[in-house]
CSV table of C-alpha atoms and ligand atoms in Angstrom, one decimal:
chain,number,residue,atom,x,y,z
E,1,MET,CA,45.1,3.8,-5.1
E,2,ILE,CA,48.7,2.8,-6.0
E,3,GLU,CA,51.3,4.6,-3.9
E,4,HIS,CA,55.0,4.9,-4.6
E,5,LYS,CA,57.7,6.3,-2.3
E,6,ILE,CA,60.1,8.7,-3.9
E,7,LEU,CA,63.2,10.0,-2.2
E,8,PHE,CA,64.8,13.4,-2.8
E,9,THR,CA,68.4,13.5,-1.7
E,10,GLY,CA,71.5,15.6,-2.5
E,11,THR,CA,73.6,18.5,-1.4
E,12,VAL,CA,72.8,21.2,1.2
E,13,GLY,CA,70.8,23.9,-0.4
E,14,ALA,CA,70.2,22.1,-3.7
E,15,GLY,CA,66.5,22.4,-3.2
E,16,LYS,CA,65.1,19.2,-1.8
E,17,THR,CA,62.7,20.9,0.6
E,18,THR,CA,61.8,23.5,-2.1
E,19,ALA,CA,61.1,20.7,-4.7
E,20,ILE,CA,58.7,18.9,-2.4
E,21,GLN,CA,57.0,22.2,-1.4
E,22,SER,CA,56.6,23.1,-5.1
E,23,VAL,CA,54.4,20.0,-5.9
E,24,SER,CA,52.9,18.8,-2.6
E,25,GLU,CA,49.1,18.8,-2.4
E,26,ILE,CA,49.2,18.5,1.4
E,27,PRO,CA,51.0,20.9,3.8
E,28,VAL,CA,54.6,19.7,3.8
E,29,VAL,CA,55.9,18.1,6.9
E,30,CYS,CA,59.0,20.1,7.3
E,31,THR,CA,61.8,19.8,9.9
E,32,ASP,CA,63.7,22.9,8.9
E,33,VAL,CA,65.4,24.8,11.7
E,34,LEU,CA,67.3,28.0,11.8
E,35,ASN,CA,70.7,27.2,10.4
E,36,SER,CA,73.6,27.9,12.7
E,37,ASP,CA,76.4,27.2,10.1
E,38,PRO,CA,77.1,30.4,8.2
E,39,SER,CA,79.0,28.5,5.5
E,40,LEU,CA,75.7,27.0,4.2
E,41,GLY,CA,74.7,30.5,3.1
E,42,LYS,CA,71.0,30.1,3.9
E,43,GLU,CA,68.6,30.7,6.8
E,44,MET,CA,67.0,27.3,7.3
E,45,THR,CA,68.2,23.7,6.9
E,46,THR,CA,66.5,20.3,7.2
E,47,VAL,CA,67.5,18.2,10.2
E,48,ALA,CA,65.3,15.1,9.8
E,49,LEU,CA,63.1,14.9,6.8
E,50,ASP,CA,60.6,16.5,4.5
E,51,TYR,CA,57.3,14.8,3.6
E,52,GLY,CA,54.7,15.7,1.0
E,53,GLU,CA,52.3,14.0,-1.4
E,54,VAL,CA,51.2,14.5,-5.0
E,55,SER,CA,48.7,12.5,-7.0
E,56,LEU,CA,49.4,12.1,-10.6
E,57,ALA,CA,46.3,10.3,-11.8
E,58,ARG,CA,43.2,9.3,-9.9
E,59,THR,CA,44.9,6.0,-9.2
E,60,GLU,CA,48.4,6.9,-8.4
E,61,ARG,CA,49.8,8.9,-5.5
E,62,LEU,CA,53.5,9.7,-4.8
E,63,ARG,CA,54.7,9.9,-1.3
E,64,LEU,CA,57.7,12.3,-1.4
E,65,TYR,CA,60.4,12.2,1.2
E,66,GLY,CA,63.4,14.6,1.4
E,67,THR,CA,66.6,13.9,3.3
E,68,PRO,CA,68.7,16.4,5.2
E,69,GLY,CA,71.6,17.6,3.1
E,70,GLN,CA,74.1,18.0,5.9
E,71,GLU,CA,76.4,15.0,6.3
E,72,ARG,CA,76.1,15.1,10.1
E,73,PHE,CA,72.5,14.0,9.6
E,74,SER,CA,73.3,11.3,7.1
E,75,PHE,CA,72.2,8.6,9.5
E,76,MET,CA,68.7,9.6,8.2
E,77,TRP,CA,69.6,8.8,4.6
E,78,LYS,CA,69.4,4.9,5.0
E,79,VAL,CA,66.3,5.1,7.1
E,80,LEU,CA,64.5,7.3,4.5
E,81,ALA,CA,65.7,5.2,1.6
E,82,GLN,CA,63.9,2.1,2.9
E,83,GLY,CA,61.2,1.1,0.4
E,84,ALA,CA,61.8,3.9,-2.0
E,85,LEU,CA,61.0,3.1,-5.6
E,86,GLY,CA,62.7,6.1,-7.1
E,87,LEU,CA,65.5,8.4,-6.2
E,88,VAL,CA,66.0,12.1,-7.2
E,89,ILE,CA,69.6,13.3,-6.6
E,90,LEU,CA,69.8,17.1,-6.5
E,91,ILE,CA,73.1,18.8,-7.0
E,92,ASP,CA,73.7,22.5,-6.2
E,93,HIS,CA,75.7,23.7,-9.2
E,94,THR,CA,77.0,26.7,-7.4
E,95,GLN,CA,79.0,24.7,-4.9
E,96,PRO,CA,82.8,24.3,-5.5
E,97,GLU,CA,82.8,20.6,-6.5
E,98,PRO,CA,79.5,19.6,-7.9
E,99,LEU,CA,80.9,16.6,-9.8
E,100,ALA,CA,82.5,15.3,-6.6
E,101,ASP,CA,79.2,15.9,-4.8
E,102,LEU,CA,77.4,13.8,-7.4
E,103,GLU,CA,79.9,11.0,-7.0
E,104,THR,CA,79.4,11.0,-3.2
E,105,TYR,CA,75.6,10.4,-3.7
E,106,LEU,CA,76.1,7.8,-6.5
E,107,LYS,CA,78.4,5.8,-4.2
E,108,TYR,CA,76.2,6.1,-1.1
E,109,PHE,CA,73.0,5.2,-2.9
E,110,ARG,CA,74.5,2.7,-5.4
E,111,GLU,CA,72.3,-0.3,-4.3
E,112,LEU,CA,69.1,1.7,-4.3
E,113,ILE,CA,69.9,3.3,-7.7
E,114,GLN,CA,70.6,-0.1,-9.3
E,115,SER,CA,67.4,-1.6,-8.0
E,116,THR,CA,65.1,1.3,-8.6
E,117,ALA,CA,64.7,4.4,-10.8
E,118,CYS,CA,66.9,7.5,-10.6
E,119,VAL,CA,67.0,11.1,-12.0
E,120,VAL,CA,69.9,13.5,-11.4
E,121,VAL,CA,68.9,17.1,-11.2
E,122,ILE,CA,71.4,19.9,-11.4
E,123,SER,CA,70.0,23.0,-9.7
E,124,LYS,CA,71.0,26.7,-9.9
E,125,MET,CA,72.5,26.4,-13.3
E,126,ASP,CA,71.2,29.9,-13.9
E,127,GLU,CA,73.9,31.1,-11.5
E,128,SER,CA,77.0,29.3,-12.8
E,129,ARG,CA,77.7,27.5,-16.1
E,130,LEU,CA,80.5,25.0,-15.8
E,131,PRO,CA,80.7,22.0,-15.5
E,132,ALA,CA,78.2,21.3,-18.2
E,133,ILE,CA,75.4,18.7,-18.1
E,134,LYS,CA,77.6,16.6,-20.4
E,135,ASP,CA,80.3,16.4,-17.7
E,136,PHE,CA,77.8,15.0,-15.2
E,137,THR,CA,76.5,12.5,-17.8
E,138,GLU,CA,80.1,11.3,-18.4
E,139,LEU,CA,80.6,10.8,-14.7
E,140,MET,CA,77.5,8.7,-14.6
E,141,GLN,CA,78.7,6.6,-17.5
E,142,LYS,CA,82.0,6.1,-15.7
E,143,HIS,CA,80.0,4.5,-12.9
E,144,HIS,CA,78.0,2.5,-15.4
E,145,MET,CA,74.8,4.3,-14.5
E,146,VAL,CA,72.5,5.2,-17.3
E,147,TYR,CA,69.9,7.6,-15.9
E,148,PRO,CA,68.7,11.0,-17.0
E,149,VAL,CA,70.7,14.1,-15.9
E,150,VAL,CA,68.7,17.3,-16.2
E,151,ALA,CA,69.1,21.0,-15.3
E,152,ALA,CA,65.9,22.2,-13.5
E,153,ASP,CA,64.6,25.0,-11.4
E,154,VAL,CA,62.7,23.2,-8.6
E,155,ARG,CA,61.0,26.3,-7.5
E,156,LYS,CA,58.7,25.7,-10.5
E,157,ARG,CA,56.0,23.1,-10.0
E,158,GLU,CA,55.9,22.1,-13.7
E,159,GLN,CA,59.7,21.3,-13.6
E,160,VAL,CA,59.3,19.1,-10.5
E,161,LEU,CA,56.4,17.3,-12.2
E,162,TRP,CA,58.6,16.7,-15.2
E,163,ILE,CA,61.3,15.2,-13.0
E,164,LEU,CA,58.8,12.9,-11.4
E,165,ASP,CA,57.6,11.9,-14.9
E,166,LEU,CA,61.2,11.0,-15.8
E,167,LEU,CA,61.2,8.7,-12.8
E,168,LEU,CA,57.8,7.2,-13.5
E,169,VAL,CA,58.7,6.3,-17.0
E,170,GLN,CA,61.6,4.2,-15.7
E,171,MET,CA,59.4,2.6,-13.0
E,172,GLU,CA,56.8,1.6,-15.6
E,173,ALA,CA,59.5,0.2,-17.9
E,174,ARG,CA,60.5,-2.1,-15.0
E,175,LEU,CA,57.0,-3.5,-14.4
G,1,LIG,N1,68.9,30.7,-8.3
G,1,LIG,C1,68.3,29.5,-8.1
G,1,LIG,N2,67.9,29.2,-6.8
G,1,LIG,C2,67.3,28.1,-6.6
G,1,LIG,C3,67.0,27.1,-7.6
G,1,LIG,N3,66.4,26.0,-7.1
G,1,LIG,C4,66.3,26.3,-5.7
G,1,LIG,N4,66.8,27.5,-5.4
G,1,LIG,C5,66.8,28.2,-4.1
G,1,LIG,O1,67.8,27.4,-3.4
G,1,LIG,C6,67.3,27.3,-2.0
G,1,LIG,C7,67.2,25.8,-1.7
G,1,LIG,O2,66.9,25.6,-0.3
G,1,LIG,P1,66.3,24.3,0.3
G,1,LIG,O3,65.1,23.9,-0.5
G,1,LIG,O4,66.1,24.5,1.7
G,1,LIG,O5,67.4,23.2,0.1
G,1,LIG,P2,67.6,21.8,0.7
G,1,LIG,O6,68.2,20.9,-0.4
G,1,LIG,O7,66.3,21.3,1.3
G,1,LIG,O8,68.7,22.1,1.8
G,1,LIG,P3,69.0,21.3,3.2
G,1,LIG,O9,67.7,20.8,3.8
G,1,LIG,O10,69.7,22.3,4.1
G,1,LIG,O11,70.0,20.2,2.8
G,1,LIG,C8,66.0,28.0,-1.9
G,1,LIG,O12,66.3,29.3,-1.4
G,1,LIG,C9,65.5,28.1,-3.3
G,1,LIG,O13,64.7,29.2,-3.6
G,1,LIG,C10,67.5,27.4,-8.9
G,1,LIG,O14,67.3,26.7,-9.9
G,1,LIG,N5,68.1,28.6,-9.1
G,2,LIG,MG1,65.9,20.7,3.1
């Protein structure tokens, strides 16, 4: 059995925990607690990590880790990034500055992105329309990063599997 570690990161409420819960075949290890910050606009928030697993073929299993979104827990980001072979950056499109948010994650994970595979996922585009996907792609180009940028609803298992597929294609191309 070949195992790959995949890391889900990105903004608070973008759907990291949801994405892992959508596809995991084991009960997700979840460290969500009641959120005490009303500005986050949701009941629960991750304080340490999420962990789930999904097997894609009989020979391949993905170990899925999710980071906390809140910056005060960012000490966990580097810890969780160790050994990751692919990175999913989730950006909540309903937040005031989604482009600036993406830039924050591109900068923080620059080394990991350049040495592994990456997919940028814009979530909640059903709720707000601008900026467009093209604007996120242009930002990536400005940073000389050529990776897929997609809009997805991570509450849907098939869409998370599609995101993982976009990562695996890159990982296979590197082998
Ligand atoms: N409308 C809409 N809601 C979504 C979409 N994707 C996820 N959600 C909702 O957004 C919320 C995401 O919450 P979490 O999965 O806890 O987000 P998180 O990224 O783990 O957040 P932190 O752990 O606090 O950083 C959930 O209530 C989802 O149901 C989407 O595409 N559209
Ligand atoms: Mg979470």
